[in-house]
Amino acid sequence: MRKLISVAIATAFAAATSLALAQATPATPATPAKPAETAKPAMPAAPATAAQAAEPAKPAVAPKGKAKAKGKAKPKAKAKPKAEMKSEMSK
């Protein structure tokens, strides 16, 4: 019995709340629809560009001069022996 009463009260409360909420928010008037814009005329297609004759291929030109090997560095100066380095530091 208590469940039936609580369900009835909840239903009445929900109905009253939704009714009060509906009355509190004024209905907005319908905005008139914009008339459809007239279609713009189609633009004519641009004329095709004329094809140009291809230039004949040129043979590859090898660079002139002395060819250098890649990846090889200049020879480095030889390091002094350790004995000489120690004697120079002690001076």
PDB file of C-alpha atoms in Angstrom:
ATOM      1  CA  MET A   1       0.000   0.000   0.000  1.00  0.00           C
ATOM      2  CA  ARG A   2       2.835   2.373   0.866  1.00  0.00           C
ATOM      3  CA  LYS A   3       4.513   1.651  -2.477  1.00  0.00           C
ATOM      4  CA  LEU A   4       1.308   2.478  -4.323  1.00  0.00           C
ATOM      5  CA  ILE A   5       0.974   5.785  -2.474  1.00  0.00           C
ATOM      6  CA  SER A   6       4.627   6.727  -3.083  1.00  0.00           C
ATOM      7  CA  VAL A   7       4.296   5.893  -6.797  1.00  0.00           C
ATOM      8  CA  ALA A   8       1.134   8.014  -7.046  1.00  0.00           C
ATOM      9  CA  ILE A   9       2.831  10.928  -5.260  1.00  0.00           C
ATOM     10  CA  ALA A  10       5.923  10.658  -7.492  1.00  0.00           C
ATOM     11  CA  THR A  11       3.764  10.611 -10.634  1.00  0.00           C
ATOM     12  CA  ALA A  12       1.787  13.646  -9.485  1.00  0.00           C
ATOM     13  CA  PHE A  13       5.000  15.496  -8.612  1.00  0.00           C
ATOM     14  CA  ALA A  14       6.541  14.711 -12.015  1.00  0.00           C
ATOM     15  CA  ALA A  15       3.421  15.848 -13.857  1.00  0.00           C
ATOM     16  CA  ALA A  16       3.209  19.078 -11.847  1.00  0.00           C
ATOM     17  CA  THR A  17       6.898  19.814 -12.375  1.00  0.00           C
ATOM     18  CA  SER A  18       6.783  19.265 -16.133  1.00  0.00           C
ATOM     19  CA  LEU A  19       3.614  21.383 -16.420  1.00  0.00           C
ATOM     20  CA  ALA A  20       5.151  24.232 -14.414  1.00  0.00           C
ATOM     21  CA  LEU A  21       8.344  24.060 -16.438  1.00  0.00           C
ATOM     22  CA  ALA A  22       6.421  24.169 -19.720  1.00  0.00           C
ATOM     23  CA  GLN A  23       4.506  27.264 -18.597  1.00  0.00           C
ATOM     24  CA  ALA A  24       7.646  29.038 -17.382  1.00  0.00           C
ATOM     25  CA  THR A  25       9.407  28.931 -20.747  1.00  0.00           C
ATOM     26  CA  PRO A  26       7.567  31.047 -23.307  1.00  0.00           C
ATOM     27  CA  ALA A  27       7.113  29.542 -26.730  1.00  0.00           C
ATOM     28  CA  THR A  28       9.349  31.195 -29.295  1.00  0.00           C
ATOM     29  CA  PRO A  29       7.555  32.360 -32.401  1.00  0.00           C
ATOM     30  CA  ALA A  30       8.446  30.468 -35.538  1.00  0.00           C
ATOM     31  CA  THR A  31      10.880  32.358 -37.733  1.00  0.00           C
ATOM     32  CA  PRO A  32       9.720  32.704 -41.300  1.00  0.00           C
ATOM     33  CA  ALA A  33      11.701  30.662 -43.793  1.00  0.00           C
ATOM     34  CA  LYS A  34      14.076  32.531 -46.099  1.00  0.00           C
ATOM     35  CA  PRO A  35      13.093  32.499 -49.724  1.00  0.00           C
ATOM     36  CA  ALA A  36      15.370  30.322 -51.810  1.00  0.00           C
ATOM     37  CA  GLU A  37      18.064  32.195 -53.714  1.00  0.00           C
ATOM     38  CA  THR A  38      17.954  32.027 -57.458  1.00  0.00           C
ATOM     39  CA  ALA A  39      20.619  29.853 -59.003  1.00  0.00           C
ATOM     40  CA  LYS A  40      23.597  31.664 -60.503  1.00  0.00           C
ATOM     41  CA  PRO A  41      24.307  31.017 -64.166  1.00  0.00           C
ATOM     42  CA  ALA A  42      27.031  28.485 -64.846  1.00  0.00           C
ATOM     43  CA  MET A  43      30.465  29.862 -65.709  1.00  0.00           C
ATOM     44  CA  PRO A  44      31.828  28.804 -69.096  1.00  0.00           C
ATOM     45  CA  ALA A  45      34.736  26.383 -68.962  1.00  0.00           C
ATOM     46  CA  ALA A  46      38.220  27.794 -69.483  1.00  0.00           C
ATOM     47  CA  PRO A  47      39.724  26.962 -72.859  1.00  0.00           C
ATOM     48  CA  ALA A  48      42.246  24.150 -72.860  1.00  0.00           C
ATOM     49  CA  THR A  49      45.886  25.166 -73.085  1.00  0.00           C
ATOM     50  CA  ALA A  50      47.758  24.097 -76.193  1.00  0.00           C
ATOM     51  CA  ALA A  51      50.258  21.296 -75.799  1.00  0.00           C
ATOM     52  CA  GLN A  52      53.903  22.332 -76.079  1.00  0.00           C
ATOM     53  CA  ALA A  53      56.458  20.344 -78.023  1.00  0.00           C
ATOM     54  CA  ALA A  54      58.864  18.464 -75.798  1.00  0.00           C
ATOM     55  CA  GLU A  55      62.513  19.531 -75.941  1.00  0.00           C
ATOM     56  CA  PRO A  56      64.980  16.852 -77.024  1.00  0.00           C
ATOM     57  CA  ALA A  57      66.845  15.219 -74.165  1.00  0.00           C
ATOM     58  CA  LYS A  58      70.397  16.409 -73.552  1.00  0.00           C
ATOM     59  CA  PRO A  59      73.140  13.883 -72.830  1.00  0.00           C
ATOM     60  CA  ALA A  60      74.557  13.949 -69.326  1.00  0.00           C
ATOM     61  CA  VAL A  61      77.763  15.923 -68.983  1.00  0.00           C
ATOM     62  CA  ALA A  62      80.480  14.429 -66.804  1.00  0.00           C
ATOM     63  CA  PRO A  63      82.291  16.925 -64.576  1.00  0.00           C
ATOM     64  CA  LYS A  64      85.727  17.726 -65.878  1.00  0.00           C
ATOM     65  CA  GLY A  65      88.806  17.693 -63.723  1.00  0.00           C
ATOM     66  CA  LYS A  66      90.520  15.271 -61.429  1.00  0.00           C
ATOM     67  CA  ALA A  67      88.146  12.834 -59.769  1.00  0.00           C
ATOM     68  CA  LYS A  68      88.461  12.533 -56.008  1.00  0.00           C
ATOM     69  CA  ALA A  69      87.669   9.404 -54.085  1.00  0.00           C
ATOM     70  CA  LYS A  70      84.816   9.973 -51.671  1.00  0.00           C
ATOM     71  CA  GLY A  71      85.125   9.092 -48.029  1.00  0.00           C
ATOM     72  CA  LYS A  72      88.903   9.328 -47.833  1.00  0.00           C
ATOM     73  CA  ALA A  73      90.313  12.023 -45.605  1.00  0.00           C
ATOM     74  CA  LYS A  74      93.697  13.677 -45.848  1.00  0.00           C
ATOM     75  CA  PRO A  75      96.435  11.794 -44.000  1.00  0.00           C
ATOM     76  CA  LYS A  76      96.814  13.133 -40.482  1.00  0.00           C
ATOM     77  CA  ALA A  77     100.152  14.259 -39.064  1.00  0.00           C
ATOM     78  CA  LYS A  78     101.779  11.534 -37.047  1.00  0.00           C
ATOM     79  CA  ALA A  79     101.511  11.942 -33.300  1.00  0.00           C
ATOM     80  CA  LYS A  80     104.622  12.485 -31.234  1.00  0.00           C
ATOM     81  CA  PRO A  81     105.835   9.547 -29.176  1.00  0.00           C
ATOM     82  CA  LYS A  82     104.669   9.558 -25.560  1.00  0.00           C
ATOM     83  CA  ALA A  83     108.198   9.955 -24.232  1.00  0.00           C
ATOM     84  CA  GLU A  84     108.621  13.269 -26.063  1.00  0.00           C
ATOM     85  CA  MET A  85     105.241  14.533 -24.844  1.00  0.00           C
ATOM     86  CA  LYS A  86     106.135  13.841 -21.217  1.00  0.00           C
ATOM     87  CA  SER A  87     109.450  15.655 -21.527  1.00  0.00           C
ATOM     88  CA  GLU A  88     107.753  18.714 -23.072  1.00  0.00           C
ATOM     89  CA  MET A  89     105.178  18.859 -20.271  1.00  0.00           C
ATOM     90  CA  SER A  90     107.795  18.764 -17.569  1.00  0.00           C
ATOM     91  CA  LYS A  91     109.574  21.846 -18.954  1.00  0.00           C
TER      92      LYS A  91
END
